[in-house]
Coordinates of C-alpha atoms in Angstrom, one line a residue:
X1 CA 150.1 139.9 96.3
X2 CA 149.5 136.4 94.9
X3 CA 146.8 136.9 92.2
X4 CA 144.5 134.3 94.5
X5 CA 145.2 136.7 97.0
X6 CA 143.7 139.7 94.5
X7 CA 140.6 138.1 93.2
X8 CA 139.6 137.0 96.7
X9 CA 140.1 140.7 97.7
X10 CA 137.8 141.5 94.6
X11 CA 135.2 138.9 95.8
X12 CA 135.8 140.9 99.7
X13 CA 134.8 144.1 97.7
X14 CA 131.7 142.8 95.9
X15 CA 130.4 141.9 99.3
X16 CA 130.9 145.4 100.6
X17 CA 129.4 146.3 97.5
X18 CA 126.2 144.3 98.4
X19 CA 126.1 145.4 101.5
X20 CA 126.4 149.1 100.9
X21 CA 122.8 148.3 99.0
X22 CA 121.2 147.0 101.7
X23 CA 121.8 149.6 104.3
X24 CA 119.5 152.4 105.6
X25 CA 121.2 155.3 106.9
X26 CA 124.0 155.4 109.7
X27 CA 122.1 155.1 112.9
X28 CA 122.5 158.2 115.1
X29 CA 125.5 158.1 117.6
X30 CA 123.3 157.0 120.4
X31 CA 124.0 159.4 124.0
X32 CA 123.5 158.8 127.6
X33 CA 120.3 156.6 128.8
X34 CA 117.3 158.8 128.7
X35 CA 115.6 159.6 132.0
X36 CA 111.9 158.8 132.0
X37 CA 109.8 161.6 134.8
X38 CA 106.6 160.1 133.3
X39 CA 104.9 157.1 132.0
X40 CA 105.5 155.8 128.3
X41 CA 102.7 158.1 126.2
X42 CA 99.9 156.4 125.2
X43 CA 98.3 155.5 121.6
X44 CA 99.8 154.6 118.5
X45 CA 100.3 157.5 116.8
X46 CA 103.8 158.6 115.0
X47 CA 106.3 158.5 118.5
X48 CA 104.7 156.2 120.6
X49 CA 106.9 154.5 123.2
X50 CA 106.7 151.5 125.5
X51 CA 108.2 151.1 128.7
X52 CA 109.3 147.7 130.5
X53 CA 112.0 146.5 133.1
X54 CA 114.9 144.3 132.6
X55 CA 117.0 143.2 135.3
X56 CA 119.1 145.9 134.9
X57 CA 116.6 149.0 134.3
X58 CA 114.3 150.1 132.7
X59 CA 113.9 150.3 129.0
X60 CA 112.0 152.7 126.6
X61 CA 111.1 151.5 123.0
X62 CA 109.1 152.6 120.1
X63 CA 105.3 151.5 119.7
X64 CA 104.4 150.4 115.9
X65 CA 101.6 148.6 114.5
X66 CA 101.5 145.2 115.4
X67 CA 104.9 145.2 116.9
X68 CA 107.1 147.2 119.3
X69 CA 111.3 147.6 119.0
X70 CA 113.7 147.7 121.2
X71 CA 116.7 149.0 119.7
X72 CA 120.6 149.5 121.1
X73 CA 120.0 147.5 124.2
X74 CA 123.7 146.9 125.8
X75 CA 124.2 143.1 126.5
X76 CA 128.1 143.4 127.7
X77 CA 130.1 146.2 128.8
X78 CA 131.6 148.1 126.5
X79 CA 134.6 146.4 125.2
X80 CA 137.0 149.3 125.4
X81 CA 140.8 150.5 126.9
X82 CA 141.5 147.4 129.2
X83 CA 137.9 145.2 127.6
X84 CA 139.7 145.5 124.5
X85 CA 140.6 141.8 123.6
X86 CA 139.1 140.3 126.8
X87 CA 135.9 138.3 127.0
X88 CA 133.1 140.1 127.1
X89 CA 132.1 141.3 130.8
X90 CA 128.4 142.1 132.3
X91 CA 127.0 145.7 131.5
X92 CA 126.2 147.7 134.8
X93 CA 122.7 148.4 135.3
X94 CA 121.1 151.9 134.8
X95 CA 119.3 154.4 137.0
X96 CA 116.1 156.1 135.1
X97 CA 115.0 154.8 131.5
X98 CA 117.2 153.7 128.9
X99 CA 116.0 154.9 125.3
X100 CA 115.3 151.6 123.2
X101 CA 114.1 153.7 120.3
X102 CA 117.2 153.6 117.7
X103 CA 120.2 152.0 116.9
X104 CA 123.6 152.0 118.7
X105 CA 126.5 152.1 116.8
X106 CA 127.8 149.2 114.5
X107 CA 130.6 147.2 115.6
X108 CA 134.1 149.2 114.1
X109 CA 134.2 148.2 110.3
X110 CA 135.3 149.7 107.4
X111 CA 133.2 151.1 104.5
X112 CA 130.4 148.9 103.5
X113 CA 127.0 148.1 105.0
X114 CA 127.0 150.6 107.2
X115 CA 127.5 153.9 105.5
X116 CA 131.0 155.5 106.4
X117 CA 132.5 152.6 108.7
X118 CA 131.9 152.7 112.3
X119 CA 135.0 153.4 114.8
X120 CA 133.0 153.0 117.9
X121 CA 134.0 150.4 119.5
X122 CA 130.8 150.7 122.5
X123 CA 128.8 148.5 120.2
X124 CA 128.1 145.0 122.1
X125 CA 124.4 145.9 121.4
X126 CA 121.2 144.2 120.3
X127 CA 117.8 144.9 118.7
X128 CA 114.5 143.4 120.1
X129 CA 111.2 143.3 117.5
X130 CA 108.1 141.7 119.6
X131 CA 104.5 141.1 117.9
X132 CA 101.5 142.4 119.8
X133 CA 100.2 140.1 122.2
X134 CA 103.6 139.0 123.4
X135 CA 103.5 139.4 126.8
X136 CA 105.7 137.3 130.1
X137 CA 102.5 135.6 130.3
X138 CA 102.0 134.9 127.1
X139 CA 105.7 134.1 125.5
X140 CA 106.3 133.6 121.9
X141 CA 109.4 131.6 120.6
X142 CA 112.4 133.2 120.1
X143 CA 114.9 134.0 117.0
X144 CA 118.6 135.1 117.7
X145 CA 119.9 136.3 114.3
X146 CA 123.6 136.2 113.7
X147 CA 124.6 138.6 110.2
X148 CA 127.2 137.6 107.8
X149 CA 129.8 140.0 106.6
X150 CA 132.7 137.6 106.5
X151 CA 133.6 138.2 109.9
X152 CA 134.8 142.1 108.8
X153 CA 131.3 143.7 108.5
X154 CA 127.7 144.0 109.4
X155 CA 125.0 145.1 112.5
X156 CA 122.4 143.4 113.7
X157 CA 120.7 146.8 113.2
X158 CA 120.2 146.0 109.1
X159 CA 117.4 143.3 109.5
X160 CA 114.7 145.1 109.7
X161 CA 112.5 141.7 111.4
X162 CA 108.7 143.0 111.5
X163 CA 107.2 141.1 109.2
X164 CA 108.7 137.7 110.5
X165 CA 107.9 138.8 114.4
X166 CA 104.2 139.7 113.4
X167 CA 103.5 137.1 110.8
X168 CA 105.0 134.3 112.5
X169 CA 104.5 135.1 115.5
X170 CA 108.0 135.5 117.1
X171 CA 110.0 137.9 118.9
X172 CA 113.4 138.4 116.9
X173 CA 116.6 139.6 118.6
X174 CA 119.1 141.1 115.9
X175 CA 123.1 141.0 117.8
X176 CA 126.2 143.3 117.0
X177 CA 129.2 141.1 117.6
X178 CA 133.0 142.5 117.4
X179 CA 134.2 142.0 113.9
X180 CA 137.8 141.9 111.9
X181 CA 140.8 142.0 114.6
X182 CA 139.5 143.5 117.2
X183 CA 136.9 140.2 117.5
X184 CA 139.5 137.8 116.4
X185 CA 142.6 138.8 117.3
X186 CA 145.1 135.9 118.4
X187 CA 148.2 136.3 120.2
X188 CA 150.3 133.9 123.1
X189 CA 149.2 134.3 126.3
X190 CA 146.0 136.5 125.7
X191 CA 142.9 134.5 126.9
X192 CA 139.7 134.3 124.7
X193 CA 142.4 134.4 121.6
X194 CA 140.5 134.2 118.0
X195 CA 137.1 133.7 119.3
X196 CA 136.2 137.4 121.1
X197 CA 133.1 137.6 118.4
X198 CA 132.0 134.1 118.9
X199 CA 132.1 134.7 122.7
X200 CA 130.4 138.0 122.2
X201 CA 127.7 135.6 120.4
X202 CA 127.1 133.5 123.6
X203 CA 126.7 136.9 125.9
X204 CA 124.2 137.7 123.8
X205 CA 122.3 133.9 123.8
X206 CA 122.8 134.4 127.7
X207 CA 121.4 138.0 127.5
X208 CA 118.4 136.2 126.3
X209 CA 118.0 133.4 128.9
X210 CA 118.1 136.2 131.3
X211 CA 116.0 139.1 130.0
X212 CA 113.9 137.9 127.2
X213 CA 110.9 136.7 129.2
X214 CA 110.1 140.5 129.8
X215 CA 109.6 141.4 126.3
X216 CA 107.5 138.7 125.3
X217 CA 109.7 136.1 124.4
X218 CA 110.2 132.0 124.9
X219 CA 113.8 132.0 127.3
X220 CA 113.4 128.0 126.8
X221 CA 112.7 128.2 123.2
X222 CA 115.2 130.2 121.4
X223 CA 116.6 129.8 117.8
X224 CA 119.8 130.3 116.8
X225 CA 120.1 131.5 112.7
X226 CA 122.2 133.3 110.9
X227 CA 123.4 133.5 107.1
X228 CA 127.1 133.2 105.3
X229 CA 129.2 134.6 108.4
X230 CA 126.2 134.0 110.8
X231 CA 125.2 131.0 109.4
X232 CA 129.1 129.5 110.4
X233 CA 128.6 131.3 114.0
X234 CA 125.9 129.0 114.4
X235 CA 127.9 125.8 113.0
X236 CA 130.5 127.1 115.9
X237 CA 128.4 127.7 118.4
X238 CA 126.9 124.1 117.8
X239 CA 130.5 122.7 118.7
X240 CA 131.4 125.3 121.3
X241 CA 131.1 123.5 124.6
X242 CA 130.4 126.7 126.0
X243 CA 127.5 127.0 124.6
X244 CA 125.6 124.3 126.2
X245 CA 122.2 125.0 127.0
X246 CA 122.1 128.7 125.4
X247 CA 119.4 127.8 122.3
X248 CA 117.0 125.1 121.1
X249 CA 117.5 125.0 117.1
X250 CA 119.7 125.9 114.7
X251 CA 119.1 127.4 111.3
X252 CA 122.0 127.8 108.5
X253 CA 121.6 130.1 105.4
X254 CA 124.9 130.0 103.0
X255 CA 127.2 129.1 106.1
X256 CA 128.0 125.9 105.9
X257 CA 129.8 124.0 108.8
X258 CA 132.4 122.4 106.5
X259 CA 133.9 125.6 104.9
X260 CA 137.7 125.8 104.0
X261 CA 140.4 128.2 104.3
X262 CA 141.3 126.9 100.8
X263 CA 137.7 127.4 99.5
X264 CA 138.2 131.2 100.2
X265 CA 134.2 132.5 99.4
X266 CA 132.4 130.6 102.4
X267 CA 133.7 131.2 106.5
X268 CA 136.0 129.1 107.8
X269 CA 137.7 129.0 110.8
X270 CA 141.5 128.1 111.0
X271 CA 143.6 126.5 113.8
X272 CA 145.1 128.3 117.1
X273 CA 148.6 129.0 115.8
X274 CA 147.3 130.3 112.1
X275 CA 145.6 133.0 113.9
X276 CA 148.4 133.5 116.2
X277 CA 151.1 134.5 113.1
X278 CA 148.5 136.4 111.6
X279 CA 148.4 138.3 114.7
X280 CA 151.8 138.8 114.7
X281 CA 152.0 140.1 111.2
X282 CA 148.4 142.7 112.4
X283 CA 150.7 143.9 115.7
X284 CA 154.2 144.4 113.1
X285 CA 152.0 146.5 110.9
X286 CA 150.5 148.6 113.5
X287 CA 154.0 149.4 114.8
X288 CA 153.6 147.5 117.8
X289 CA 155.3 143.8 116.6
X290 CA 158.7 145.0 119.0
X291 CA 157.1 146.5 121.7
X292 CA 157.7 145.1 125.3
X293 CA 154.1 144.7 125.9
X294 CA 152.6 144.2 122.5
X295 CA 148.8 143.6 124.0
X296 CA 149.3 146.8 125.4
X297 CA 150.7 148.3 123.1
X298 CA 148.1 147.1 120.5
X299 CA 145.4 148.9 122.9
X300 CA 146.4 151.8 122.6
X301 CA 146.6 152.3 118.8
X302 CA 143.9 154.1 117.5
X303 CA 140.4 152.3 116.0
X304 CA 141.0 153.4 112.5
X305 CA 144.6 152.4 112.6
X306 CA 143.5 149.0 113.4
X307 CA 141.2 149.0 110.4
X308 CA 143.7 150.3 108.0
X309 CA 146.3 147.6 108.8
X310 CA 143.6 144.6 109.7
X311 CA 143.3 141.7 106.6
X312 CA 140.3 141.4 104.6
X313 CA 139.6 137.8 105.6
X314 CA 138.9 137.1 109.2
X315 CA 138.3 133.6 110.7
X316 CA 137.8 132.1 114.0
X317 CA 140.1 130.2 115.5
X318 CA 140.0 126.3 116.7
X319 CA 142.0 124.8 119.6
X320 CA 141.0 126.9 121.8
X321 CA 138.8 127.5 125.1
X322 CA 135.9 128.2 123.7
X323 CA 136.0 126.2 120.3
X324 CA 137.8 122.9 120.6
X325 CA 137.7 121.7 117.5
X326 CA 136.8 123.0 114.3
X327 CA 133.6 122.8 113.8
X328 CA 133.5 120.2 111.1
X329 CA 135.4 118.1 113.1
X330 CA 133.5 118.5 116.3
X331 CA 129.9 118.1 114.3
X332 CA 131.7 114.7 112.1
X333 CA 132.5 113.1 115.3
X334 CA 129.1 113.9 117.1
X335 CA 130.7 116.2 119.1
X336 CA 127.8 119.0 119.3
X337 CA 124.8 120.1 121.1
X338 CA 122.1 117.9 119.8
X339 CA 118.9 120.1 118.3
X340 CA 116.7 120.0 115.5
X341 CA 118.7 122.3 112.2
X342 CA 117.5 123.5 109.4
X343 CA 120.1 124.3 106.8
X344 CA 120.2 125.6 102.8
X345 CA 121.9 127.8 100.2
X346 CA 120.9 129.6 97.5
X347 CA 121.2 128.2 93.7
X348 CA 123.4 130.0 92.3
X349 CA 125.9 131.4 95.6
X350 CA 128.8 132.3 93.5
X351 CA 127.7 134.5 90.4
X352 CA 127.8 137.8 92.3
X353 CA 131.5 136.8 93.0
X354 CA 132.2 136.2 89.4
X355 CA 129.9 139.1 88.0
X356 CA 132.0 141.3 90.5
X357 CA 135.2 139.6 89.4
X358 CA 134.9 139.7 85.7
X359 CA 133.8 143.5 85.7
X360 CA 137.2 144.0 87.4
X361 CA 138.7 143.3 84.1
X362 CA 138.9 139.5 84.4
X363 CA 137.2 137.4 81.8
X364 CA 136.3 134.3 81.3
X365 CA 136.5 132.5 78.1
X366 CA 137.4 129.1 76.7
X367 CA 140.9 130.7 76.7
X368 CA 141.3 132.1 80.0
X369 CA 139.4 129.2 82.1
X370 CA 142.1 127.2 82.9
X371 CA 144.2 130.0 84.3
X372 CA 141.5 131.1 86.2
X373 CA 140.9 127.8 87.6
X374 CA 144.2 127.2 88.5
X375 CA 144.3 130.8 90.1
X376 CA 140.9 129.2 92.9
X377 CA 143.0 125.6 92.6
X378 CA 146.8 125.6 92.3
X379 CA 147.6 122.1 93.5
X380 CA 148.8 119.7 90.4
X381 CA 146.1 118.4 88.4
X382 CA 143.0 120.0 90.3
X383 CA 142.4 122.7 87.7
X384 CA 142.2 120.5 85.0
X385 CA 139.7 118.5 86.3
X386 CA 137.8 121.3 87.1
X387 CA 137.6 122.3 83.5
X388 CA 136.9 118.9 82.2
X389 CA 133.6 118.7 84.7
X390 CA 132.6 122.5 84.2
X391 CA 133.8 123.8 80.4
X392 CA 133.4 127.3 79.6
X393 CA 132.2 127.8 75.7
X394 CA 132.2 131.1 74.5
X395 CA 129.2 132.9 76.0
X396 CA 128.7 131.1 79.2
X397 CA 132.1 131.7 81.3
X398 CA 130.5 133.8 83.9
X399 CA 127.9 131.3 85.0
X400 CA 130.3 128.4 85.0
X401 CA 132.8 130.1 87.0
X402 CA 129.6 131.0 89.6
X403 CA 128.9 127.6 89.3
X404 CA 132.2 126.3 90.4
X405 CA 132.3 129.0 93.2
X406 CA 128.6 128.1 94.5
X407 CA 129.6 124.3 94.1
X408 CA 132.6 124.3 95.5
X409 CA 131.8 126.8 98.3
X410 CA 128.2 126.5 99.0
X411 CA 126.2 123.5 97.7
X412 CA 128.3 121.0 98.0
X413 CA 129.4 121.8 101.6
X414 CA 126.0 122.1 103.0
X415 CA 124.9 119.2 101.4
X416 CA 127.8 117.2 103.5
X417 CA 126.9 119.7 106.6
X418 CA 123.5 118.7 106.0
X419 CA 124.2 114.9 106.2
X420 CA 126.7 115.2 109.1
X421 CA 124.2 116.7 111.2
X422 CA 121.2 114.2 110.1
X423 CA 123.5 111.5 111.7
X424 CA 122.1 112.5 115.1
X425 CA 119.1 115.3 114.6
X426 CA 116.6 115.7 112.5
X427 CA 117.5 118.1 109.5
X428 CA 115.0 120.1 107.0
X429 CA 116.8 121.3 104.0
X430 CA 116.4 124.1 101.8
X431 CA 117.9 125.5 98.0
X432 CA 116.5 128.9 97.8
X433 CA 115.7 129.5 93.7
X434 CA 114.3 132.4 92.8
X435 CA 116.0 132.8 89.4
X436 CA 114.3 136.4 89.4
X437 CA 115.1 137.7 93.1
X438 CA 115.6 141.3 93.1
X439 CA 119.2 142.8 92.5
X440 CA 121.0 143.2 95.9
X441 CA 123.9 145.2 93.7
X442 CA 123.4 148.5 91.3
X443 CA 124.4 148.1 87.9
X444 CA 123.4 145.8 85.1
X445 CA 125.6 142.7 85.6
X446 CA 127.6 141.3 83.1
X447 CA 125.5 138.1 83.2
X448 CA 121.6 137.5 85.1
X449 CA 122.6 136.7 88.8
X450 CA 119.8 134.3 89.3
X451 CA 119.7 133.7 93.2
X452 CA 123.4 134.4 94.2
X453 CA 124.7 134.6 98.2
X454 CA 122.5 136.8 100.4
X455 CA 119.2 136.6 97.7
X456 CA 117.0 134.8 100.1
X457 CA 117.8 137.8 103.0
X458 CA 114.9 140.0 101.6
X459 CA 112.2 137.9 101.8
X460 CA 112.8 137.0 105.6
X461 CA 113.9 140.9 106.6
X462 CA 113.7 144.6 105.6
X463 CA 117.1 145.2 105.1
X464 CA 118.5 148.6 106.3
X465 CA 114.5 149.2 107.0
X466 CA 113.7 149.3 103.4
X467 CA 111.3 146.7 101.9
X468 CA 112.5 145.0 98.5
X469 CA 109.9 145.6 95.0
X470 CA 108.9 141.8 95.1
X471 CA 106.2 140.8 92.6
X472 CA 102.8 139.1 94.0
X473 CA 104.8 136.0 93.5
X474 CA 107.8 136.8 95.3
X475 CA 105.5 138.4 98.3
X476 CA 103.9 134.7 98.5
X477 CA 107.1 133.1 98.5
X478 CA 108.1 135.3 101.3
X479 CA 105.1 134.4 103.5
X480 CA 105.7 131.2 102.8
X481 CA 109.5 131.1 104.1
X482 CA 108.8 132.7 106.9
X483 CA 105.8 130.5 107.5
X484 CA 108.9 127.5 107.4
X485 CA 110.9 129.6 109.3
X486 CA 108.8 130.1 112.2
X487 CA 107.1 126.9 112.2
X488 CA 110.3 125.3 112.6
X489 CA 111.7 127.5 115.6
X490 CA 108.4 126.9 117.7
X491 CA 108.5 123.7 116.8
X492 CA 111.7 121.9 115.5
X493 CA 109.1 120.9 112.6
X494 CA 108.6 123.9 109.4
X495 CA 105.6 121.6 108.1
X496 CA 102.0 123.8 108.5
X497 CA 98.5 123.5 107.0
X498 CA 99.0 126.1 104.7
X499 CA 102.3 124.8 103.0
X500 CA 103.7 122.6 100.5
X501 CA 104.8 119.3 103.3
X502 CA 108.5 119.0 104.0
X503 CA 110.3 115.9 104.1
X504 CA 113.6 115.2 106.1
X505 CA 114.9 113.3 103.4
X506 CA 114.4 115.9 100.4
X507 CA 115.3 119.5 99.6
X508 CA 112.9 121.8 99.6
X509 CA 113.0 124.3 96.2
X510 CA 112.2 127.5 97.1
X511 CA 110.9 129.8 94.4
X512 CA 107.6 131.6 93.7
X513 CA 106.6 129.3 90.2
X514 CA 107.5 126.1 93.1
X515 CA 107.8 125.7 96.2
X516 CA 108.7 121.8 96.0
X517 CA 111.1 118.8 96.8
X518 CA 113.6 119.1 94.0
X519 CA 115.6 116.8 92.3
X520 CA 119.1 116.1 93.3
X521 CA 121.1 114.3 91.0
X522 CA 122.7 117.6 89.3
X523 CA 123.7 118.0 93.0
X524 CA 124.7 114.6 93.9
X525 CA 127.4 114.4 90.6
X526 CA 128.6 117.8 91.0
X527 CA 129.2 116.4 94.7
X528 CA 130.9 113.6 93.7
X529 CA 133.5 115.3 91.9
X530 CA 134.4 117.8 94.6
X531 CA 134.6 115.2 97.5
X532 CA 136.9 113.1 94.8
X533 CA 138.3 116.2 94.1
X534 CA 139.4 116.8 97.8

């Protein structure tokens, strides 16, 4: 393993790591659809229900205050023996009432944000959080989140949305999507090759044109946002000609549309026959690369098998069906569904990566900085550069090596995503900076964090159903994003009477000391050198 290979893995860990602190208990294995003999109870006390009809049955979910949830509602079939690897196929409906009141299982994963892995593969599910006074009559607009977990972990069931569906006034649908190889598997001759996830994405997005009207929700005003792995599922579904028509905005956290296989700690997505090979190496080490049939032989080896024998990374894959081109391609040329974005990052994205990597026994000093820079950049001359522009003296080589990562990885790419996109639609754009945001990681780091990847995720959700210690502050600046947030998906336009204005041409700082247009130049050099960089 090529040590690139190694501290990438490390950086694969930390997120698991970060995940793992965000997550509430495993969700109960959920059983057979509940069938209702009486009315929904009444009142709000502890164990309230609510009880409405979809198109395919009837659904039972749990009564809170201010809000209702709709939890584990199937949105395809269950992608299982022959559905395994095949697009993702319409559930059948249900006789009696379906129980809405908990989570269905996470998508199969290893170890990480949910506790334990998940091997279930009956887990094309999503989560529905509705504000009082929703009503078919009365819709409110509509959020679709997509979660990151590089393409290899994650639930929809982890985002807790209350607060943003009651203060902003939005319903909030939360989607599982297959993850690792079993949503991104490529192989000749199987259809829907590399992009099973992204497709489960749009069955979702067309779950919601369908059903959403009966819980309250906008079917012809729907957002699209999602963060890191999310956050490029939105960049693809942009460019994904299939997805014409599904939603109305866009909003990017940490994801931006420009990512790199060779920038290794943002998504990317990788050409047809790059995902093909790496098939081919997935089927070899699940003993099934000489088979006859090696689809078939592929669905029969067991979920945790699959796991085991899957690589850390997983990317989508371009030239095909559903995605064209890759997305930075499709969204250069104009080649995407025009609608209002709004897209950011946090300040500093990569110092959890290098906190994580340096506790693994790799320091940085004025000694070691140009191995490790050559380690992220091998080609002739780049690593150099690299430590000409950002020099390590002797107590700062953990931040500079964050800085590099979040540059390289984050800021810089966003910026150009950001600009690509303002070409043809308006764009609002965002640097979350909360220098002080609570730890998402246990453990004293080596060095502060500042706002690193996934920071800003607790001041829009609950994660795992567990609200973050935030300071008076922090709660403000909370309010205040999802005021932004929620403005902008009912509108196209985050500006609102009760927050600081928000200019298409300027970054908006996000922090609780300033909530502000900030400066860019810092941005704009650091920019410079990467795109000379190449």
């Amino acid at each position: 393993m090529t040590t690139h290979r190694v501290l990438t893995t490390l950086g694969c860990a930390l997120t698991a790591v970060l995940a793992t602190a965000w997550s509430a208990a495993p969700p109960p294995q959920p059983g057979p659809p509940a069938v209702a003999t009486t009315g929904a109870p009444a009142g709000r006390g502890p164990g309230a229900t609510t009880t409405l009809r979809t198109h395919d049955g009837l659904v039972r979910g749990a009564d809170h205050d201010g809000y209702r949830t709709f939890d584990g509602m199937p949105y395809a079939a269950p992608p299982v023996g022959g559905l395994r690897w095949a697009p993702p196929h319409r559930e059948a409906p249900w006789s009696g009432v379906r129980d809405a009141t908990r989570p269905a299982s996470a998508c199969p994963q290893p170890v990480g944000e949910v506790p334990g892995g998940s091997t279930d593969e009956d887990c094309l599910h999503l989560n529905v959080t509705t504000p009082d006074g929703a009503r078919p009559e009365r819709p409110r607009p509509v959020v679709v989140w997509l979660h990151g977990g590089g393409f290899t972990t994650g639930a929809g069931s982890s985002y807790d949305a209350h607060r943003m569906a009651t203060r902003g006034g939005v319903v909030v649908v939360t989607v599982n999507y297959r993850l690792g190889a079993l949503g991104f598997l490529a192989h000749r001759g199987l259809p829907g090759s590399g992009t099973f996830g992204l497709a489960d994405q749009q069955a979702a997005l067309r779950w919601v044109r369908a059903e959403i009207g009966a819980f309250g929700g906008d079917a012809h005003d729907v957002t699209l946002a999602g963060e890191s792995a999310g956050g490029y599922s939105v960049c693809a579904q942009l460019a994904s000609p299939a997805a014409a028509g599904l939603f109305d905005r866009a909003i990017i956290e940490s994801g931006p549309c420009t990512g790199r296989p060779d920038r290794p700690f943002a998504p990317s997505s990788v050409p047809l026959s790059t995902a093909r090979a790496t098939g081919a190496e997935l089927a070899a080490r699940a003993g099934c690369g000489s088979a006859r049939d090696v689809m078939a032989c592929l669905r029969r080896v067991d979920v945790t098998r699959l796991l085991a024998v899957q690589d850390t990374d997983q990317q989508p894959a371009y030239t095909t069906p559903l995605l064209p081109d890759e997305p930075a391609a499709a969204i250069a040329a104009g080649r995407f569904h025009r609608v209002p974005a709004l897209v950011g990052y946090n300040h500093d994205e990569g110092n959890g990566w290098a906190a994580g990597i340096v506790q693994a026994g790799n320091p940085v000093t004025p000694a070691t900085w140009p191995d490790v820079a050559a380690t992220f950049f091998p080609a002739p001359g780049r690593a150099k550069a690299i430590v000409r522009e950002y020099p390590v003296h002797r107590t700062d080589g953990g931040t500079v090596f964050g800085a590099v990562i979040g540059d390289a990885n984050f800021a810089c790419p966003t910026a150009r995503t950001g600009d690509l996109l303002a070409a043809h639609v308006p764009v609002r754009r965002y640097e979350f900076a909360d220098e002080h945001a609570p730890p998402l990681t246990p453990g004293t780091p080596p060095f502060p964090l500042g706002a690193p990847h996934a920071s800003e995720l607790p001041y829009l959700f609950d994660l795992g159903g567990r609200p973050r210690e935030l300071t008076a502050p922090q709660h403000r600046l909370a309010d205040t994003m999802i005021d932004y947030w929620t403005r902008f998906a009912r509108t196209g336009d985050p500006n609102g009477p009760s927050t600081p204005p928000w200019s298409e041409r300027t970054v908006q700082s996000l922090a609780p000391d300033h909530v502000v247009p900030t400066g860019t130049a810092r941005q704009r050099h650091h920019c410079a050198f990467w795109n000379a960089l190449g």
